[in-house]
Amino acid sequence: ETGVTQTPRHLVMGMTNKKSLKCEQHLGHNAMYWYKQSAKKPLELMFVYSLEERVENNSVPSRFSPECPNSSHLFLHLHTLQPEDSALYLCASSPQAGQGISGANVLTFGAGSRLTVL
Amino acid sequence: AQKVTQAQTEISVVEKEDVTLDCVYETRDTTYYLFWYKQPPSGELVFLIRRNSFDEQNEISGRYSWNFQKSTSSFNFTITASQVVDSAVYFCAPNDYKLSFGAGTTVTVRA
């Protein structure tokens, strides 16, 4: 497989469940990201990992817990979510972290995991 | 503060019409990059183009063209002779430290 792969594509969970979203990239990139896309809202950056280290946590509630065991895999562990957490969760990767002027990294996105919290 | 604005929320056109999407990036930075991404109904954002603030030459790629004007901080994107497959949400994104995206413009092309 090439590009960025996200699983599952669709997930329905209750507020007391624990589930995880998985992201995998086969591009040799060093940085990975989680974005949240809610209806009628701009894309919201949640977390940034660079070489498996978290470099950005955008004031995300602790019920979202990221994990990056290596530069190719990124997880988002979910527990005791709220209905307002229902959204499309997008994973992305880039050669380096950020889109700074020195690199102007292009983000490669996965197709997203559509989460519904009942 | 840096701010990216896509004033158009939705645009609906009939096939073969041209569509122009506006993006304005307010920043005090003198050097920066701007990006356009496309998000079709499948959900996956796809990179279209990036331009740096030094390069104001228009660029054309097939039916797509871009017009960057630093003086007005605008980076507009035109789809010529639109097709149904162009129906998507289009995002403008600066390379700021927040890795932010504009709110997006939904383009619907009707057959």
Short mmCIF file of C-alpha atoms in Angstrom, two decimals, chain A residues 4 9 33 35 37 40-43 45 48 56 58 88 90 97-112, chain B residues 10 31-33 35 37 39 42-47 50 52-54 89 91 93-104:
data_model
loop_
_atom_site.label_atom_id
_atom_site.label_comp_id
_atom_site.label_asym_id
_atom_site.label_seq_id
_atom_site.Cartn_x
_atom_site.Cartn_y
_atom_site.Cartn_z
CA VAL A 4 -1.71 7.28 4.26
CA ARG A 9 -13.26 4.25 8.04
CA TYR A 33 -0.72 14.68 12.48
CA TYR A 35 -6.92 16.77 12.59
CA GLN A 37 -13.14 18.02 10.98
CA LYS A 40 -19.58 23.68 9.72
CA LYS A 41 -16.16 24.13 11.36
CA PRO A 42 -12.65 24.56 9.97
CA LEU A 43 -10.15 21.77 10.22
CA LEU A 45 -5.20 20.54 14.39
CA VAL A 48 1.66 16.71 15.84
CA GLU A 56 2.12 19.90 19.49
CA ASN A 58 -3.58 21.83 20.67
CA LEU A 88 -14.26 13.09 10.72
CA LEU A 90 -8.06 12.95 9.56
CA ALA A 97 6.99 18.59 11.14
CA GLY A 98 5.14 21.77 10.33
CA GLN A 99 4.97 23.70 7.12
CA GLY A 100 7.81 26.06 7.88
CA ILE A 101 9.37 28.23 5.26
CA SER A 102 12.48 26.09 5.05
CA GLY A 103 10.55 23.03 4.03
CA ALA A 104 7.10 24.15 2.98
CA ASN A 105 6.07 20.58 3.64
CA VAL A 106 3.05 19.30 1.83
CA LEU A 107 0.69 17.28 4.00
CA THR A 108 -0.49 13.92 2.68
CA PHE A 109 -3.84 12.99 4.17
CA GLY A 110 -5.65 9.75 4.77
CA ALA A 111 -9.31 9.35 3.87
CA GLY A 112 -10.35 9.83 7.49
CA GLU B 10 -20.54 27.58 -1.30
CA THR B 31 7.98 35.27 3.38
CA TYR B 32 5.50 32.46 3.50
CA TYR B 33 3.89 29.68 1.49
CA PHE B 35 -1.31 25.90 -0.30
CA TYR B 37 -6.05 21.35 -1.10
CA GLN B 39 -11.39 17.37 -0.45
CA SER B 42 -14.46 10.49 -0.31
CA GLY B 43 -12.94 12.62 2.47
CA GLU B 44 -9.25 12.58 1.64
CA LEU B 45 -7.65 16.01 1.25
CA VAL B 46 -5.45 16.14 -1.81
CA PHE B 47 -2.68 18.67 -2.31
CA ARG B 50 1.82 25.62 -3.16
CA ASN B 52 5.77 31.12 -2.03
CA SER B 53 5.39 34.80 -1.40
CA PHE B 54 8.24 35.67 -3.75
CA VAL B 89 -14.47 21.30 -0.79
CA PHE B 91 -9.15 24.59 1.26
CA ALA B 93 -3.81 26.85 3.90
CA PRO B 94 -0.82 28.97 4.92
CA ASN B 95 2.34 27.47 6.35
CA ASP B 96 1.83 29.13 9.72
CA TYR B 97 2.90 27.63 13.03
CA LYS B 98 -0.69 26.56 13.76
CA LEU B 99 -0.87 24.50 10.56
CA SER B 100 -4.26 26.09 10.04
CA PHE B 101 -6.66 25.77 7.15
CA GLY B 102 -9.23 28.15 5.79
CA ALA B 103 -12.89 27.32 6.35
CA GLY B 104 -13.16 25.86 2.87
#
